[in-house]
Coordinates of C-alpha atoms and ligand atoms in Angstrom, one line a residue:
X88 CA 0.0 0.0 0.0
X89 CA 1.2 3.4 -1.0
X90 CA 1.1 6.0 1.8
X91 CA 0.0 8.7 -0.7
X92 CA -0.9 11.9 1.2
X93 CA -1.1 10.2 4.5
X94 CA 1.5 11.7 6.9
X95 CA 1.5 9.0 9.6
X96 CA 0.0 5.5 9.8
X97 CA -0.5 4.3 13.3
X98 CA -1.9 0.9 14.2
X99 CA -4.0 0.3 17.3
X100 CA -3.7 -3.3 18.5
X101 CA -4.5 -5.6 21.4
X102 CA -3.7 -9.0 22.6
X103 CA -7.2 -10.2 22.3
X104 CA -10.7 -9.0 21.6
X105 CA -13.1 -7.4 24.1
X106 CA -10.6 -4.9 25.5
X107 CA -12.2 -1.9 23.7
X108 CA -9.5 -1.5 21.1
X109 CA -12.0 -0.2 18.5
X110 CA -13.5 2.1 21.0
X111 CA -10.1 3.6 21.9
X112 CA -9.3 4.0 18.2
X113 CA -12.7 5.7 17.6
X114 CA -12.3 8.0 20.6
X115 CA -8.8 8.9 19.7
X116 CA -9.6 9.6 16.0
X117 CA -12.7 11.7 17.0
X118 CA -10.7 13.8 19.5
X119 CA -7.9 14.4 17.1
X120 CA -10.5 15.5 14.5
X121 CA -12.0 17.9 17.1
X122 CA -8.6 19.4 17.5
X123 CA -8.4 20.1 13.8
X124 CA -6.4 17.2 12.6
X125 CA -7.2 15.3 9.4
X126 CA -7.6 11.8 10.6
X127 CA -9.0 8.6 9.0
X128 CA -9.8 5.1 10.3
X129 CA -9.0 1.9 8.5
X130 CA -11.0 -0.8 10.2
X131 CA -8.7 -3.8 9.5
X132 CA -10.3 -5.9 12.2
X133 CA -11.9 -8.1 9.6
X134 CA -12.9 -10.8 12.1
X135 CA -15.1 -8.4 14.1
X136 CA -15.4 -5.0 12.5
X137 CA -17.0 -2.6 14.9
X138 CA -15.9 0.9 13.9
X139 CA -19.0 1.5 11.6
X140 CA -21.4 0.7 14.4
X141 CA -19.5 2.7 17.0
X142 CA -19.4 5.8 14.8
X143 CA -22.7 5.4 13.0
X144 CA -21.2 5.2 9.5
X145 CA -22.4 2.9 6.7
X146 CA -21.3 1.6 3.4
X147 CA -21.4 0.9 0.6
X148 CA -18.2 2.6 -0.6
X149 CA -18.0 4.1 -4.0
X150 CA -15.3 4.0 -6.6
X151 CA -15.6 6.6 -9.3
X152 CA -12.6 5.2 -11.1
X153 CA -9.9 6.9 -9.0
X154 CA -10.0 4.3 -6.2
X155 CA -12.3 3.6 -3.2
X156 CA -13.7 6.6 -1.5
X157 CA -14.0 6.2 2.3
X158 CA -17.4 6.8 4.0
X159 CA -17.1 9.9 6.3
X160 CA -18.5 10.0 9.9
X161 CA -20.8 13.0 10.8
X162 CA -17.7 14.7 12.3
X163 CA -15.7 14.2 9.0
X164 CA -13.6 11.2 9.8
X165 CA -13.2 9.1 6.7
X166 CA -13.7 5.4 7.4
X167 CA -13.1 2.2 5.5
X168 CA -14.2 -1.1 7.0
X169 CA -14.5 -4.7 5.7
X170 CA -18.0 -4.4 7.2
X171 CA -18.9 -2.3 4.2
X172 CA -18.2 -5.3 1.9
X173 CA -21.1 -7.3 3.3
X174 CA -24.6 -6.3 2.7
X175 CA -26.1 -7.7 5.9
X176 CA -24.5 -6.4 9.1
X177 CA -25.7 -9.4 11.0
X178 CA -23.7 -11.8 8.8
X179 CA -20.4 -12.8 10.3
X180 CA -17.7 -12.8 7.7
X181 CA -15.3 -15.7 7.6
X182 CA -12.4 -14.5 5.5
X183 CA -10.1 -17.3 4.5
X184 CA -6.4 -17.1 3.9
X185 CA -6.0 -16.0 0.2
X186 CA -9.1 -13.9 0.5
X187 CA -7.7 -12.1 3.5
X188 CA -4.5 -11.3 1.7
X189 CA -6.5 -10.1 -1.3
X190 CA -8.8 -8.0 0.8
X191 CA -5.9 -6.3 2.6
X192 CA -3.7 -5.8 -0.4
X193 CA -6.2 -4.9 -3.1
X194 CA -9.2 -3.4 -1.2
X195 CA -7.3 -1.5 1.5
X196 CA -4.6 -0.6 -0.9
X197 CA -6.8 1.1 -3.4
X198 CA -8.5 3.6 -0.9
X199 CA -8.1 7.3 -1.8
X200 CA -7.7 8.8 1.7
X201 CA -6.7 12.2 0.5
X202 CA -4.5 14.4 2.7
X203 CA -4.4 13.0 6.3
X204 CA -2.3 13.9 9.4
X205 CA -3.0 10.4 10.8
X206 CA -4.5 7.2 9.5
X207 CA -5.4 5.0 12.4
X208 CA -5.6 1.3 11.7
X209 CA -7.9 -0.8 14.0
X210 CA -5.9 -4.0 13.9
X211 CA -7.2 -7.5 14.2
X212 CA -6.3 -8.6 17.7
X213 CA -3.7 -11.2 18.6
X214 CA -0.9 -12.7 16.6
X215 CA -2.7 -14.6 13.8
X216 CA -2.0 -14.5 10.1
X217 CA -4.4 -11.6 9.8
X218 CA -2.4 -9.0 11.7
X219 CA 0.7 -10.4 10.2
X220 CA -0.6 -9.7 6.7
X221 CA -1.5 -6.2 7.7
X222 CA 2.0 -5.6 9.0
X223 CA 3.5 -6.9 5.8
X224 CA 1.2 -5.0 3.5
X225 CA 0.7 -1.6 5.1
X226 CA 3.7 0.8 5.9
X227 CA 2.9 1.3 9.6
X228 CA 4.8 4.1 11.3
X229 CA 4.1 3.0 14.8
X230 CA 1.7 1.1 17.0
X231 CA -0.3 1.7 20.1
X232 CA -1.6 -1.2 22.3
X233 CA -4.8 -1.2 24.2
X234 CA -5.1 -3.4 27.3
X235 CA -7.3 -3.8 30.3
X236 CA -6.3 -4.3 34.0
X237 CA -7.6 -7.9 33.9
X238 CA -5.7 -8.8 30.7
X239 CA -2.5 -7.4 32.0
X240 CA -2.3 -10.0 34.7
X241 CA -2.2 -12.7 32.1
X242 CA 0.1 -10.6 29.9
X243 CA -1.6 -11.8 26.7
X244 CA -0.8 -8.4 25.2
X245 CA 2.9 -8.9 25.3
X246 CA 2.7 -11.6 22.7
X247 CA 1.2 -9.1 20.3
X248 CA 3.6 -6.5 21.3
X249 CA 6.6 -8.8 20.6
X250 CA 5.2 -9.6 17.2
X251 CA 5.1 -6.0 16.3
X252 CA 8.5 -5.4 17.7
X253 CA 9.9 -8.4 15.8
X254 CA 8.5 -6.9 12.6
X255 CA 10.3 -3.6 13.4
X256 CA 7.1 -1.6 14.0
X257 CA 7.9 1.1 16.6
X258 CA 5.9 0.7 19.8
X259 CA 4.5 4.2 20.7
X260 CA 2.8 3.4 24.0
X261 CA 0.0 1.6 25.8
X262 CA -3.5 2.7 26.6
X263 CA -5.2 1.2 29.6
X264 CA -8.9 0.9 28.9
X265 CA -11.6 0.2 31.5
X266 CA -8.9 1.3 33.9
X267 CA -11.2 2.7 36.6
X268 CA -14.7 3.9 37.4
X269 CA -15.9 7.0 39.2
X270 CA -18.1 6.9 42.2
X271 CA -21.4 8.4 41.1
X272 CA -21.7 10.2 44.4
X273 CA -18.3 11.8 45.1
X274 CA -16.7 11.2 41.6
X275 CA -13.7 9.7 43.3
X276 CA -12.0 7.2 40.9
X277 CA -11.5 3.7 42.0
X278 CA -9.9 0.7 40.4
X279 CA -12.6 -1.8 39.4
X280 CA -10.3 -4.7 38.7
X281 CA -7.6 -4.2 41.4
X282 CA -4.3 -2.5 41.0
X283 CA -3.0 -1.7 37.6
X284 CA 0.0 -3.4 36.1
X285 CA 0.2 -1.1 33.1
X286 CA 3.3 0.7 34.5
X287 CA 5.2 -2.5 34.7
X288 CA 4.5 -3.4 31.0
X289 CA 5.2 0.1 29.8
X290 CA 8.5 0.1 31.7
X291 CA 9.5 -3.4 30.4
X292 CA 9.1 -2.2 26.8
X293 CA 10.5 1.3 27.5
X294 CA 7.3 3.0 26.2
X295 CA 5.0 5.6 27.7
X296 CA 1.4 5.1 29.1
X297 CA -0.6 7.3 26.7
X298 CA -3.7 7.2 28.7
X299 CA -6.0 5.5 31.2
X300 CA -9.7 5.5 30.2
X301 CA -12.5 4.9 32.7
X302 CA -15.6 2.8 32.3
X303 CA -18.5 5.2 31.9
X304 CA -22.1 4.8 31.1
X305 CA -21.7 7.6 28.5
X306 CA -19.3 5.5 26.5
X307 CA -21.5 2.5 26.5
X308 CA -24.6 4.5 25.6
X309 CA -23.0 6.4 22.8
X310 CA -21.4 3.3 21.5
X311 CA -24.7 1.6 21.2
X312 CA -26.3 4.5 19.4
X313 CA -23.3 5.0 17.0
X314 CA -22.3 8.3 18.4
X315 CA -19.1 7.5 20.2
X316 CA -17.5 10.5 18.6
X317 CA -19.6 12.7 20.9
X318 CA -17.7 11.6 24.0
X319 CA -15.4 14.2 25.4
X320 CA -13.5 13.9 28.6
X321 CA -10.2 15.1 30.2
X322 CA -8.9 11.5 29.8
X323 CA -9.6 11.4 26.1
X324 CA -8.0 14.9 25.6
X325 CA -5.0 13.7 27.5
X326 CA -4.8 10.6 25.4
X327 CA -4.8 12.6 22.1
X328 CA -2.1 14.9 23.4
X329 CA 0.1 12.0 24.6
X330 CA -0.5 10.2 21.3
X331 CA 0.7 13.2 19.2
X332 CA 3.7 13.6 21.4
X333 CA 4.6 9.9 21.1
X334 CA 4.2 10.0 17.3
X335 CA 6.4 13.1 17.2
X336 CA 9.1 11.6 19.4
X337 CA 9.2 8.4 17.3
X338 CA 9.5 10.4 14.1
X339 CA 12.4 12.4 15.6
X340 CA 14.2 9.3 16.9
X341 CA 14.0 7.6 13.5
X342 CA 15.7 10.5 11.8
X343 CA 19.3 10.3 10.9
X344 CA 21.4 13.0 12.6
X345 CA 24.0 14.3 10.2
Ligands
ZN300 ZN1 -18.0 8.0 46.5

């Protein structure tokens, strides 16, 4: 895939499904957009595409001869998802080996994104052939990993992080999702799943913690109604700022000093 006018391609991954990876990708993209950045989302989680539902965006995609045009969200975030390739949203898609490769190389590769500051890729979770194909096909500038306090105990995410590292994808940082809840009475945060291990993982890989996002009823309600992009919070703003700094730092460190 040719980067074209896309400045930075950043993958968002996880060790397994169910940690809110897509949610974090959607929140981050929407916040960056609010701050005036041009940002698109490639939903490459072909085994369980959820970006269209979270952001209320639908296919089909059109190609007027110049390549596939993404479908924009109401807030102006262009989205491409494998979900748009099936007519019925309820039908699970079972993509098999050669078809996966074709989907990723041909379909994803022919999207006309236009000029973007960031393209976020919602990666397939884990370490199967599907993320491997994405890594080998798309020129990824860096990767962010989403994990939850529960998952950290089992360290499933480190397998996926090692895979990215082995493929020379710079690890930009980790995001702890569902990290805490706030007491509805006094708004004091408390750890729902016990103490966090995120600092240990971040230190082990020498990467920053880009954010800790709480469990809120607002996030689940707006996810269900396809309006996740309306969520604003100090935690989401802080995540966007930390993300941009991490991308910046990674870019600087990869430059050759003459
Ligand atoms: Zn309280």
